[in-house]
PDB file of C-alpha atoms in Angstrom:
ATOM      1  CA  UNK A   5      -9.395 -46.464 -27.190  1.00 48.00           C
ATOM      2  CA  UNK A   6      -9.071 -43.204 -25.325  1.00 49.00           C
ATOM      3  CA  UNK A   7      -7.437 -41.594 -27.561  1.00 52.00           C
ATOM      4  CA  UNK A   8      -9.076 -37.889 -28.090  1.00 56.00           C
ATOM      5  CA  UNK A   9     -10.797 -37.902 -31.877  1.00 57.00           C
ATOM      6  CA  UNK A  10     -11.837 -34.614 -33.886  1.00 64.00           C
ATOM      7  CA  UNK A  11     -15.482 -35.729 -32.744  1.00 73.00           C
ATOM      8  CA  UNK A  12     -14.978 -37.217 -29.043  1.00 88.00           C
ATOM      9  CA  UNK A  13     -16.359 -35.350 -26.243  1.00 94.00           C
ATOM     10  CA  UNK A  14     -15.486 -35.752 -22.834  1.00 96.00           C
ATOM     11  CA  UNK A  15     -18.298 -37.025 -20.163  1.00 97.00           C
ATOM     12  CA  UNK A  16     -18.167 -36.285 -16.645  1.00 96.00           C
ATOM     13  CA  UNK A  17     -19.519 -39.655 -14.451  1.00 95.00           C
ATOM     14  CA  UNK A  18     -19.962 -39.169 -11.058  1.00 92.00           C
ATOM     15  CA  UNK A  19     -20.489 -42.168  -8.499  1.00 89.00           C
ATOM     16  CA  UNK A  20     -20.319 -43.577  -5.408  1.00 83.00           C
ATOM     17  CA  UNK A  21     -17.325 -46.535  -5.936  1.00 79.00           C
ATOM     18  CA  UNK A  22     -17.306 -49.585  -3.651  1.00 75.00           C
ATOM     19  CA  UNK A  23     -13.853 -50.331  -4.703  1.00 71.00           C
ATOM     20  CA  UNK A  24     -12.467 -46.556  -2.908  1.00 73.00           C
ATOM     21  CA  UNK A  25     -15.341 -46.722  -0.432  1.00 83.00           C
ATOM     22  CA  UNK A  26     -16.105 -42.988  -1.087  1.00 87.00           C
ATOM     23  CA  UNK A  27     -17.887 -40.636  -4.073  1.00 90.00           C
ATOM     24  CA  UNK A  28     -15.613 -40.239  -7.158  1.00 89.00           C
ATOM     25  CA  UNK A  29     -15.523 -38.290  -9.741  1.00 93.00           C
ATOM     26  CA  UNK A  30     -14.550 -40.050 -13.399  1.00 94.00           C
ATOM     27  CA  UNK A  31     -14.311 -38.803 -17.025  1.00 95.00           C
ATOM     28  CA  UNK A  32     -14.180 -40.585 -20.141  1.00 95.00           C
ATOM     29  CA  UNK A  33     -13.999 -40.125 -23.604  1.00 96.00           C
ATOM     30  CA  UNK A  34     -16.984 -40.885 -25.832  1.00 97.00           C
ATOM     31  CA  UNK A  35     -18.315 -40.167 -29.392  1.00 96.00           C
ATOM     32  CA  UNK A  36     -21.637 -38.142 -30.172  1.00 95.00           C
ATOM     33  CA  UNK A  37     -23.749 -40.670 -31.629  1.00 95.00           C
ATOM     34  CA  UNK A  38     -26.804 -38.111 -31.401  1.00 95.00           C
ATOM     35  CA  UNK A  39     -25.530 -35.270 -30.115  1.00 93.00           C
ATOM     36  CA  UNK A  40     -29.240 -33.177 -30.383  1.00 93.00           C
ATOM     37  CA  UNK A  41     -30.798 -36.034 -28.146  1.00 96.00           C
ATOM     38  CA  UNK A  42     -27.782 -36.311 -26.208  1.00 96.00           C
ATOM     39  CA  UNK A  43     -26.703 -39.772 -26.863  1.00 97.00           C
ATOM     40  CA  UNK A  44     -22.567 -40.458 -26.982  1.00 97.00           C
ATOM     41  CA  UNK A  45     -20.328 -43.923 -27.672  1.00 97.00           C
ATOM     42  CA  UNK A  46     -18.417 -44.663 -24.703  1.00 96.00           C
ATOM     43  CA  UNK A  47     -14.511 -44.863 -26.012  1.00 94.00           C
ATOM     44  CA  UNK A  48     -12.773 -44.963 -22.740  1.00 91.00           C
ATOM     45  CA  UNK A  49     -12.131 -48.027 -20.077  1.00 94.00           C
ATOM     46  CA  UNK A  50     -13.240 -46.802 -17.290  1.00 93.00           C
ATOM     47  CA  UNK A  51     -10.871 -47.154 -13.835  1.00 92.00           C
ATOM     48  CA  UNK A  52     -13.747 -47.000 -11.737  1.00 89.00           C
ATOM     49  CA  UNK A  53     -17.188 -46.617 -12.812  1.00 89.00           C
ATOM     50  CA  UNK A  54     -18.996 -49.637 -13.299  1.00 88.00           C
ATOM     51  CA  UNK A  55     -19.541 -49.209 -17.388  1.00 93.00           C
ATOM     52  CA  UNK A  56     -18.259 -50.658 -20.274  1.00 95.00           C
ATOM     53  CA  UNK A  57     -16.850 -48.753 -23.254  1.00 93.00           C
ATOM     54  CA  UNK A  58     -19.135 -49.002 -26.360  1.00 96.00           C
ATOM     55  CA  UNK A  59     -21.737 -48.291 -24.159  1.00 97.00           C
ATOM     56  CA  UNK A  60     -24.450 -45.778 -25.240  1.00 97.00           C
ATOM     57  CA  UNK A  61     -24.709 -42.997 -22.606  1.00 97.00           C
ATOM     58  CA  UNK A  62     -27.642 -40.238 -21.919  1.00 98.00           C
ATOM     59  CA  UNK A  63     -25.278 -36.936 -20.883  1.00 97.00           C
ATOM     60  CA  UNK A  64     -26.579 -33.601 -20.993  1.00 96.00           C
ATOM     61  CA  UNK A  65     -24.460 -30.294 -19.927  1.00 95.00           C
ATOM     62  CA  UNK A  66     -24.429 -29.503 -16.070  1.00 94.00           C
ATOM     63  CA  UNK A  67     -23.983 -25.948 -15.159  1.00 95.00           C
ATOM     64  CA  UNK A  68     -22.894 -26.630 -11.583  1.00 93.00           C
ATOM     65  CA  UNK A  69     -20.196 -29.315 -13.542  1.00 92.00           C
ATOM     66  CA  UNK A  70     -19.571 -27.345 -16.334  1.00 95.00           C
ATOM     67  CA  UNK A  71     -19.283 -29.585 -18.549  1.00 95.00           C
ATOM     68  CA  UNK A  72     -21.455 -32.850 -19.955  1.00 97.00           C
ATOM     69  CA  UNK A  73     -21.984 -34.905 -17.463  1.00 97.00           C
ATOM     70  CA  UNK A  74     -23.354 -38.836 -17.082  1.00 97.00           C
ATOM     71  CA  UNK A  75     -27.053 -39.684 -16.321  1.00 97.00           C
ATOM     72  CA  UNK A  76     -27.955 -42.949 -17.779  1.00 96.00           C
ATOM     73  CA  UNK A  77     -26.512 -45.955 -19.790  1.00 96.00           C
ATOM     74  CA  UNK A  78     -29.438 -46.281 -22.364  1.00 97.00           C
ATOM     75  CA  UNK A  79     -27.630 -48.952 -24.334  1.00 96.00           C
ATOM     76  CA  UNK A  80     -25.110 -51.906 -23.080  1.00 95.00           C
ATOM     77  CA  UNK A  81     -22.926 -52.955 -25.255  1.00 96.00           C
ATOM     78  CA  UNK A  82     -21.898 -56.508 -23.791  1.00 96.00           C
ATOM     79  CA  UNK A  83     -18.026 -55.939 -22.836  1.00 97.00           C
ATOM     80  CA  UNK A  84     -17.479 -56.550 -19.627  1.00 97.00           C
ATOM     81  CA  UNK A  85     -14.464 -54.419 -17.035  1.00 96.00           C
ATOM     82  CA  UNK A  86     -12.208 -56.071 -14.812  1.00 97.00           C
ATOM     83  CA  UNK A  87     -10.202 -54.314 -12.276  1.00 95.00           C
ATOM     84  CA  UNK A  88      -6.712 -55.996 -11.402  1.00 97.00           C
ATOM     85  CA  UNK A  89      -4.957 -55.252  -8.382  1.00 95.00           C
ATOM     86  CA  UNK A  90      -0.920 -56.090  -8.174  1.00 96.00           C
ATOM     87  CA  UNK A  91      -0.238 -58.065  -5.253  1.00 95.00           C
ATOM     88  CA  UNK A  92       3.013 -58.856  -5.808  1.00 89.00           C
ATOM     89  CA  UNK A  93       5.523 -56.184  -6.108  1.00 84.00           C
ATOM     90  CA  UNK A  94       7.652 -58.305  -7.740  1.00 90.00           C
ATOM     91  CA  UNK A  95       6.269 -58.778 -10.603  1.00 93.00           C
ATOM     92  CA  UNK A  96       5.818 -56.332 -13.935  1.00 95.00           C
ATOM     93  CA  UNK A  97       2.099 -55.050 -14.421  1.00 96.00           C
ATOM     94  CA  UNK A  98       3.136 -54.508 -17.594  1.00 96.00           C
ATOM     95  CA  UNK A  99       3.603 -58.774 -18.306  1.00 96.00           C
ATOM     96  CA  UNK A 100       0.431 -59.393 -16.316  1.00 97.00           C
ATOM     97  CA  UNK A 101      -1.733 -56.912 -19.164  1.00 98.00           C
ATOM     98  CA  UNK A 102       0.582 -58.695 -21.986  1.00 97.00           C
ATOM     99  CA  UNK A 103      -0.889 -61.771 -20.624  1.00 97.00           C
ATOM    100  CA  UNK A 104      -4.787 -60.781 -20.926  1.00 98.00           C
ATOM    101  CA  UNK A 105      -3.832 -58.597 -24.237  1.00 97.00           C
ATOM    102  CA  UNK A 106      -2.847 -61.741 -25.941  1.00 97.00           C
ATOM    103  CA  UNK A 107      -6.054 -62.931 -24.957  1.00 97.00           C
ATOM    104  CA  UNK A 108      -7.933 -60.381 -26.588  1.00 97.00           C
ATOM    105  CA  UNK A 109      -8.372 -57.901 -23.635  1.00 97.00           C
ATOM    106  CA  UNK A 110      -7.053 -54.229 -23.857  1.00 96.00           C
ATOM    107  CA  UNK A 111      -6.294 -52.479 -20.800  1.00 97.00           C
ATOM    108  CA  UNK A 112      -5.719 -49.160 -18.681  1.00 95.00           C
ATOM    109  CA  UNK A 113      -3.170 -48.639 -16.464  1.00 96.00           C
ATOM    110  CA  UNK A 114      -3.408 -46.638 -13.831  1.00 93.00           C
ATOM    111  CA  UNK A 115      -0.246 -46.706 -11.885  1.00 93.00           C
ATOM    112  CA  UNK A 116       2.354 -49.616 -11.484  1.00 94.00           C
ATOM    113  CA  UNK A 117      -0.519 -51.904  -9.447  1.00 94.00           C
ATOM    114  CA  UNK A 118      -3.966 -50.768 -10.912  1.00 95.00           C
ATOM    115  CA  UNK A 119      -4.746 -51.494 -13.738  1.00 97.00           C
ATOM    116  CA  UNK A 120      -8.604 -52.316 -15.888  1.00 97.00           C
ATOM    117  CA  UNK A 121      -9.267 -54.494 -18.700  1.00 97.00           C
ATOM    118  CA  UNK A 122     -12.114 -54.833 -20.849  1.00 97.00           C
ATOM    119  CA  UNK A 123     -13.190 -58.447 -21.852  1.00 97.00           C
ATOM    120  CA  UNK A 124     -14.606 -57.884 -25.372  1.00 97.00           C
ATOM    121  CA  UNK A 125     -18.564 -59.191 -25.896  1.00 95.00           C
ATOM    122  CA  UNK A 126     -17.437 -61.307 -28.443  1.00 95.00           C
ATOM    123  CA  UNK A 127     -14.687 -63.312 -26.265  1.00 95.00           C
ATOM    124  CA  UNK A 128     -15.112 -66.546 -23.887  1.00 94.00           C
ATOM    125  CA  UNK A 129     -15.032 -65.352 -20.691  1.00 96.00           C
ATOM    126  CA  UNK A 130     -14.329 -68.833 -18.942  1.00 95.00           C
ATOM    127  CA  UNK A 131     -10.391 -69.461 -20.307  1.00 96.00           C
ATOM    128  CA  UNK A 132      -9.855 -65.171 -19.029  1.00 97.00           C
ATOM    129  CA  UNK A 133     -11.556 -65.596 -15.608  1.00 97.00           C
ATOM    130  CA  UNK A 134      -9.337 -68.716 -15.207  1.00 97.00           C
ATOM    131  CA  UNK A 135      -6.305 -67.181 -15.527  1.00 98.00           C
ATOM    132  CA  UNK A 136      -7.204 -64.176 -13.367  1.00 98.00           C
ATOM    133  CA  UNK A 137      -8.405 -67.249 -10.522  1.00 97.00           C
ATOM    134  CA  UNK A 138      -4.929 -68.940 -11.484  1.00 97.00           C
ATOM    135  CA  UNK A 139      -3.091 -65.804 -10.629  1.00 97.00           C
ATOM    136  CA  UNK A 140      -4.753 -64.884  -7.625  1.00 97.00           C
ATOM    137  CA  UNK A 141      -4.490 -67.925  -5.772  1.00 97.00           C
ATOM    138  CA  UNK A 142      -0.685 -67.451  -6.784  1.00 96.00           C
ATOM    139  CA  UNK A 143      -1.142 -64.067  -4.756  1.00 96.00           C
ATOM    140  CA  UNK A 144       0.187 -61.947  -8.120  1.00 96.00           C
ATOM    141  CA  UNK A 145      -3.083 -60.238  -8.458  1.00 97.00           C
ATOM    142  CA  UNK A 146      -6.609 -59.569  -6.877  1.00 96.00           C
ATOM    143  CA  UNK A 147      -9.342 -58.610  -9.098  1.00 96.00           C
ATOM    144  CA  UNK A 148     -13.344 -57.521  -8.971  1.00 93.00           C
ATOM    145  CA  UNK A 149     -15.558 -57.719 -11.623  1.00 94.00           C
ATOM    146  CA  UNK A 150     -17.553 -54.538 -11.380  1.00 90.00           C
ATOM    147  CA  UNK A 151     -19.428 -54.599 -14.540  1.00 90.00           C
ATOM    148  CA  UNK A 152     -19.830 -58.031 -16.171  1.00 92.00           C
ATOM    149  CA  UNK A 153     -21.942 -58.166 -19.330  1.00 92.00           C
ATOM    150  CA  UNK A 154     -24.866 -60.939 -19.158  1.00 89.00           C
ATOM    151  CA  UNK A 155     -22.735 -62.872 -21.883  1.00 90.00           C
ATOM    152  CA  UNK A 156     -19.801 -63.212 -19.315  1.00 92.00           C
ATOM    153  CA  UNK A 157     -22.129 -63.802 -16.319  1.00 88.00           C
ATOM    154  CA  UNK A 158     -21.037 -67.739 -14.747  1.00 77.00           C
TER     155      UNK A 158
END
């Protein structure tokens, strides 16, 4: 994921995010999946935007943007993003996302205590959203759960 293909286009989403308290501006990677009707494949985690990748998007070009920009998810495709917080500055981000990778979970990392992870539709949410409780009561991380698919709802 997010890694720039010969056929990726980049989409311009722009929102107002609870988690910065302020209007953001966010772009991510996707695939043309009809490019005439203006339907593109999500291919990016997203840091803020409350969206999944795999996602089916409706973008069209904005000429005050300049560029393609977001206007509706027309297709969800069941993952689910979780944003993780480092509370502890003792501890490695990096071994936190090693946890939640070897549970099936890739991630973004934004700097050394942000970081997102997408929870796959096909994975168990319960045994992930344990761990995340488990290491926020330890006070190693805080998380929110801006975009949780119906599948991972509990």
């Amino acid at each position: 994921m997010t890694e720039k293909k010969d056929t990726s286009e980049k989409i311009l989403f722009r929102f107002f995010s609870d988690i910065l308290n302020e209007w953001t501006v966010e772009t991510m990677w996707a695939d043309a999946v009809d490019k005439n009707i203006g339907l593109y494949k999500l291919d990016s985690i997203p840091f803020y935007a409350a969206i999944s990748s795999d996602d089916i998007v409706f973008a069209e070009y904005d000429d005050s943007e300049q560029m393609l920009t977001y206007r509706k998810t027309v297709e969800y495709s069941g993952n689910s993003i979780v944003q993780v917080v480092l509370m502890n500055n003792e501890t490695d981000i990096n071994n936190i996302r090693d946890i939640f990778s070897k549970m099936g979970c890739a991630s973004e990392k934004l700097n050394e205590e942000y970081f997102v992870m997408e929870i796959p539709f096909d994975k168990d949410y319960t045994y992930i959203r344990q761990k995340l409780n488990e290491l926020e009561e330890e006070k190693i991380i805080g998380y929110a759960e801006p975009c949780l698919s119906d599948k991972h709802q509990y």
